[in-house]
């Protein structure tokens, strides 16, 4: 008899953003004439830049001719893109990352979800709360989370981010093996300083632990005293894997391109405490299960690293940050507590009420979609997340509607 992976039964019946989409679609069917403004899922609204599109078109044309056509590419990604990433995203900030430590992929969601496969089932996992649901759900699927008591999973160590700790979790009270961190944070929008990140790197080194550092929103950092990469911290190369994405940086949510950095020094241990290279393991996993990102997409991503590409991308992100400022100012006007939105597209808002009820209230009274904080974990209760990804006119209108609905 074919049996299921019963760990799947411990998951919520649908993924957070699928549940939101279902509720919004039900509301829209009931009220087809209402103009709904979506500030929920962090999906970009600005198109690919001119420079990206030109490179994309050129590469598509190359695919049309026998002498320039490309079949399977390297599973790790083309060197032309990996070289640019190493130089612009790491070496520029003093982080000594080489192109062959970079694995191009089709998304940070896939990579942050898949990476747990290379670790033991008995790994003790520390996960922030609130958190991007992928980290937790994929560990639940793999049987690493234990039983769910109605609130939390018994084997997960929750790293609480609350108003009291300024939404930056403290180091775990007990030794853990695997730590997920995300900065600028999704969902709270909070950022971490170099001294604070240094304490995590030191913790990982002392405990032979590994940090999975999700920096998908790095491009929103506008203060260079904040770390762009965990590899700016001395010693991080031995204890951290970093995830980046072109989705929010350059509008690639539909085009799909991201990358993961697995330094060659980064080790994990077998049952005899012998070290093994995570670079080799991830390479083995990717070459078996992944066939690479398409050549035209990688050429489009490469174009971001030209002078024009860098300026275009900065301009787009400045626009989203201007939206975030509109959101923050409107919340200040109505005296709501919030965090984020200064180096992040997300604003984390305290409502003090049930977050799904607040979500429904904003949908019904303002026709604005937000994300209920509870969907990101227990510490998200009483919060909502508002995303700055939309056109400025929509953000302005949405915030006027929210102000009216709440006053
Ligand atoms: C979010 O809204 O949290 C993100 O868009 C989700 C994602 O990047 O997968």
mmCIF file with all atom_site columns, N, CA, C and O and ligand atoms in Angstrom, residues 15 17 40-43 109 132-134 186-187 217 247-248 253 346 371 376 385 387 389, ligand 1:
data_model
loop_
_atom_site.group_PDB
_atom_site.id
_atom_site.type_symbol
_atom_site.label_atom_id
_atom_site.label_alt_id
_atom_site.label_comp_id
_atom_site.label_asym_id
_atom_site.label_entity_id
_atom_site.label_seq_id
_atom_site.pdbx_PDB_ins_code
_atom_site.Cartn_x
_atom_site.Cartn_y
_atom_site.Cartn_z
_atom_site.occupancy
_atom_site.B_iso_or_equiv
_atom_site.pdbx_formal_charge
_atom_site.auth_seq_id
_atom_site.auth_comp_id
_atom_site.auth_asym_id
_atom_site.auth_atom_id
_atom_site.pdbx_PDB_model_num
ATOM   1  N N  . UNK A 1 15  ? -0.630 26.939 2.315   1.00 0.00 ? 15  UNK A N  1
ATOM   2  C CA . UNK A 1 15  ? 0.486  27.865 2.469   1.00 0.00 ? 15  UNK A CA 1
ATOM   3  C C  . UNK A 1 15  ? -0.083 29.275 2.667   1.00 0.00 ? 15  UNK A C  1
ATOM   4  O O  . UNK A 1 15  ? -1.105 29.633 2.070   1.00 0.00 ? 15  UNK A O  1
ATOM   5  N N  . UNK A 1 17  ? 0.373  32.365 1.681   1.00 0.00 ? 17  UNK A N  1
ATOM   6  C CA . UNK A 1 17  ? -0.024 33.263 0.597   1.00 0.00 ? 17  UNK A CA 1
ATOM   7  C C  . UNK A 1 17  ? -1.104 32.644 -0.296  1.00 0.00 ? 17  UNK A C  1
ATOM   8  O O  . UNK A 1 17  ? -1.853 33.363 -0.955  1.00 0.00 ? 17  UNK A O  1
ATOM   9  N N  . UNK A 1 40  ? -0.165 42.819 0.017   1.00 0.00 ? 40  UNK A N  1
ATOM   10 C CA . UNK A 1 40  ? -0.007 41.570 0.754   1.00 0.00 ? 40  UNK A CA 1
ATOM   11 C C  . UNK A 1 40  ? 1.306  40.910 0.372   1.00 0.00 ? 40  UNK A C  1
ATOM   12 O O  . UNK A 1 40  ? 2.384  41.321 0.832   1.00 0.00 ? 40  UNK A O  1
ATOM   13 N N  . UNK A 1 41  ? 1.247  39.894 -0.479  1.00 0.00 ? 41  UNK A N  1
ATOM   14 C CA . UNK A 1 41  ? 2.464  39.189 -0.884  1.00 0.00 ? 41  UNK A CA 1
ATOM   15 C C  . UNK A 1 41  ? 3.454  40.181 -1.510  1.00 0.00 ? 41  UNK A C  1
ATOM   16 O O  . UNK A 1 41  ? 3.044  41.127 -2.195  1.00 0.00 ? 41  UNK A O  1
ATOM   17 N N  . UNK A 1 42  ? 4.718  39.974 -1.234  1.00 0.00 ? 42  UNK A N  1
ATOM   18 C CA . UNK A 1 42  ? 5.734  40.883 -1.745  1.00 0.00 ? 42  UNK A CA 1
ATOM   19 C C  . UNK A 1 42  ? 6.049  40.609 -3.198  1.00 0.00 ? 42  UNK A C  1
ATOM   20 O O  . UNK A 1 42  ? 7.123  40.097 -3.505  1.00 0.00 ? 42  UNK A O  1
ATOM   21 N N  . UNK A 1 43  ? 5.105  40.950 -4.068  1.00 0.00 ? 43  UNK A N  1
ATOM   22 C CA . UNK A 1 43  ? 5.374  40.752 -5.499  1.00 0.00 ? 43  UNK A CA 1
ATOM   23 C C  . UNK A 1 43  ? 5.587  42.105 -6.155  1.00 0.00 ? 43  UNK A C  1
ATOM   24 O O  . UNK A 1 43  ? 4.783  43.034 -5.977  1.00 0.00 ? 43  UNK A O  1
ATOM   25 N N  . UNK A 1 109 ? 13.349 31.041 -2.530  1.00 0.00 ? 109 UNK A N  1
ATOM   26 C CA . UNK A 1 109 ? 12.363 30.193 -1.860  1.00 0.00 ? 109 UNK A CA 1
ATOM   27 C C  . UNK A 1 109 ? 12.755 28.724 -2.023  1.00 0.00 ? 109 UNK A C  1
ATOM   28 O O  . UNK A 1 109 ? 12.760 27.954 -1.058  1.00 0.00 ? 109 UNK A O  1
ATOM   29 N N  . UNK A 1 132 ? 9.475  33.900 7.697   1.00 0.00 ? 132 UNK A N  1
ATOM   30 C CA . UNK A 1 132 ? 9.058  33.494 6.343   1.00 0.00 ? 132 UNK A CA 1
ATOM   31 C C  . UNK A 1 132 ? 8.714  31.997 6.441   1.00 0.00 ? 132 UNK A C  1
ATOM   32 O O  . UNK A 1 132 ? 9.578  31.192 6.844   1.00 0.00 ? 132 UNK A O  1
ATOM   33 N N  . UNK A 1 133 ? 7.474  31.591 6.141   1.00 0.00 ? 133 UNK A N  1
ATOM   34 C CA . UNK A 1 133 ? 7.009  30.238 6.483   1.00 0.00 ? 133 UNK A CA 1
ATOM   35 C C  . UNK A 1 133 ? 7.795  29.082 5.852   1.00 0.00 ? 133 UNK A C  1
ATOM   36 O O  . UNK A 1 133 ? 7.761  27.967 6.366   1.00 0.00 ? 133 UNK A O  1
ATOM   37 N N  . UNK A 1 134 ? 8.515  29.341 4.788   1.00 0.00 ? 134 UNK A N  1
ATOM   38 C CA . UNK A 1 134 ? 9.243  28.273 4.081   1.00 0.00 ? 134 UNK A CA 1
ATOM   39 C C  . UNK A 1 134 ? 10.253 27.548 4.980   1.00 0.00 ? 134 UNK A C  1
ATOM   40 O O  . UNK A 1 134 ? 10.394 26.330 4.924   1.00 0.00 ? 134 UNK A O  1
ATOM   41 N N  . UNK A 1 186 ? 12.194 39.616 6.683   1.00 0.00 ? 186 UNK A N  1
ATOM   42 C CA . UNK A 1 186 ? 10.828 39.342 6.249   1.00 0.00 ? 186 UNK A CA 1
ATOM   43 C C  . UNK A 1 186 ? 10.225 38.490 7.362   1.00 0.00 ? 186 UNK A C  1
ATOM   44 O O  . UNK A 1 186 ? 10.775 37.420 7.652   1.00 0.00 ? 186 UNK A O  1
ATOM   45 N N  . UNK A 1 187 ? 9.182  38.886 8.065   1.00 0.00 ? 187 UNK A N  1
ATOM   46 C CA . UNK A 1 187 ? 8.247  39.950 7.726   1.00 0.00 ? 187 UNK A CA 1
ATOM   47 C C  . UNK A 1 187 ? 8.445  41.292 8.428   1.00 0.00 ? 187 UNK A C  1
ATOM   48 O O  . UNK A 1 187 ? 7.776  42.260 8.053   1.00 0.00 ? 187 UNK A O  1
ATOM   49 N N  . UNK A 1 217 ? 16.577 40.632 0.672   1.00 0.00 ? 217 UNK A N  1
ATOM   50 C CA . UNK A 1 217 ? 16.171 42.046 0.616   1.00 0.00 ? 217 UNK A CA 1
ATOM   51 C C  . UNK A 1 217 ? 17.365 42.987 0.797   1.00 0.00 ? 217 UNK A C  1
ATOM   52 O O  . UNK A 1 217 ? 17.199 44.163 1.117   1.00 0.00 ? 217 UNK A O  1
ATOM   53 N N  . UNK A 1 247 ? 14.727 38.571 -7.405  1.00 0.00 ? 247 UNK A N  1
ATOM   54 C CA . UNK A 1 247 ? 13.273 38.820 -7.442  1.00 0.00 ? 247 UNK A CA 1
ATOM   55 C C  . UNK A 1 247 ? 12.924 40.231 -7.025  1.00 0.00 ? 247 UNK A C  1
ATOM   56 O O  . UNK A 1 247 ? 12.295 40.983 -7.770  1.00 0.00 ? 247 UNK A O  1
ATOM   57 N N  . UNK A 1 248 ? 13.311 40.589 -5.810  1.00 0.00 ? 248 UNK A N  1
ATOM   58 C CA . UNK A 1 248 ? 12.937 41.898 -5.277  1.00 0.00 ? 248 UNK A CA 1
ATOM   59 C C  . UNK A 1 248 ? 13.967 42.940 -5.681  1.00 0.00 ? 248 UNK A C  1
ATOM   60 O O  . UNK A 1 248 ? 13.679 44.119 -5.767  1.00 0.00 ? 248 UNK A O  1
ATOM   61 N N  . UNK A 1 253 ? 10.536 38.316 -10.020 1.00 0.00 ? 253 UNK A N  1
ATOM   62 C CA . UNK A 1 253 ? 9.643  37.330 -9.383  1.00 0.00 ? 253 UNK A CA 1
ATOM   63 C C  . UNK A 1 253 ? 9.030  36.383 -10.414 1.00 0.00 ? 253 UNK A C  1
ATOM   64 O O  . UNK A 1 253 ? 8.836  35.202 -10.139 1.00 0.00 ? 253 UNK A O  1
ATOM   65 N N  . UNK A 1 346 ? 8.988  46.047 3.672   1.00 0.00 ? 346 UNK A N  1
ATOM   66 C CA . UNK A 1 346 ? 7.905  45.613 4.560   1.00 0.00 ? 346 UNK A CA 1
ATOM   67 C C  . UNK A 1 346 ? 7.802  46.485 5.800   1.00 0.00 ? 346 UNK A C  1
ATOM   68 O O  . UNK A 1 346 ? 8.821  46.858 6.393   1.00 0.00 ? 346 UNK A O  1
ATOM   69 N N  . UNK A 1 371 ? -0.934 41.322 4.958   1.00 0.00 ? 371 UNK A N  1
ATOM   70 C CA . UNK A 1 371 ? -0.660 39.933 5.356   1.00 0.00 ? 371 UNK A CA 1
ATOM   71 C C  . UNK A 1 371 ? -0.824 39.833 6.867   1.00 0.00 ? 371 UNK A C  1
ATOM   72 O O  . UNK A 1 371 ? -0.194 40.615 7.604   1.00 0.00 ? 371 UNK A O  1
ATOM   73 N N  . UNK A 1 376 ? 2.881  34.312 10.081  1.00 0.00 ? 376 UNK A N  1
ATOM   74 C CA . UNK A 1 376 ? 4.342  34.177 10.163  1.00 0.00 ? 376 UNK A CA 1
ATOM   75 C C  . UNK A 1 376 ? 4.771  33.576 11.497  1.00 0.00 ? 376 UNK A C  1
ATOM   76 O O  . UNK A 1 376 ? 5.961  33.466 11.761  1.00 0.00 ? 376 UNK A O  1
ATOM   77 N N  . UNK A 1 385 ? 1.434  42.727 8.259   1.00 0.00 ? 385 UNK A N  1
ATOM   78 C CA . UNK A 1 385 ? 2.551  43.214 7.456   1.00 0.00 ? 385 UNK A CA 1
ATOM   79 C C  . UNK A 1 385 ? 1.982  43.950 6.255   1.00 0.00 ? 385 UNK A C  1
ATOM   80 O O  . UNK A 1 385 ? 1.083  43.434 5.582   1.00 0.00 ? 385 UNK A O  1
ATOM   81 N N  . UNK A 1 387 ? 3.058  45.591 2.616   1.00 0.00 ? 387 UNK A N  1
ATOM   82 C CA . UNK A 1 387 ? 4.154  45.575 1.649   1.00 0.00 ? 387 UNK A CA 1
ATOM   83 C C  . UNK A 1 387 ? 4.131  46.848 0.800   1.00 0.00 ? 387 UNK A C  1
ATOM   84 O O  . UNK A 1 387 ? 3.064  47.373 0.465   1.00 0.00 ? 387 UNK A O  1
ATOM   85 N N  . UNK A 1 389 ? 5.326  47.000 -2.205  1.00 0.00 ? 389 UNK A N  1
ATOM   86 C CA . UNK A 1 389 ? 5.395  46.658 -3.628  1.00 0.00 ? 389 UNK A CA 1
ATOM   87 C C  . UNK A 1 389 ? 4.067  46.964 -4.308  1.00 0.00 ? 389 UNK A C  1
ATOM   88 O O  . UNK A 1 389 ? 3.120  46.165 -4.259  1.00 0.00 ? 389 UNK A O  1
HETATM 89 C C1 . LIG B 2 .   ? 6.584  37.504 0.782   1.00 0.00 ? 1   LIG B C1 1
HETATM 90 O O1 . LIG B 2 .   ? 5.616  38.204 0.514   1.00 0.00 ? 1   LIG B O1 1
HETATM 91 O O2 . LIG B 2 .   ? 6.893  37.194 1.936   1.00 0.00 ? 1   LIG B O2 1
HETATM 92 C C2 . LIG B 2 .   ? 7.425  37.038 -0.351  1.00 0.00 ? 1   LIG B C2 1
HETATM 93 O O3 . LIG B 2 .   ? 6.971  37.549 -1.540  1.00 0.00 ? 1   LIG B O3 1
HETATM 94 C C3 . LIG B 2 .   ? 7.373  35.597 -0.446  1.00 0.00 ? 1   LIG B C3 1
HETATM 95 C C4 . LIG B 2 .   ? 8.440  35.062 -1.336  1.00 0.00 ? 1   LIG B C4 1
HETATM 96 O O4 . LIG B 2 .   ? 9.371  35.782 -1.707  1.00 0.00 ? 1   LIG B O4 1
HETATM 97 O O5 . LIG B 2 .   ? 8.348  33.888 -1.632  1.00 0.00 ? 1   LIG B O5 1
#
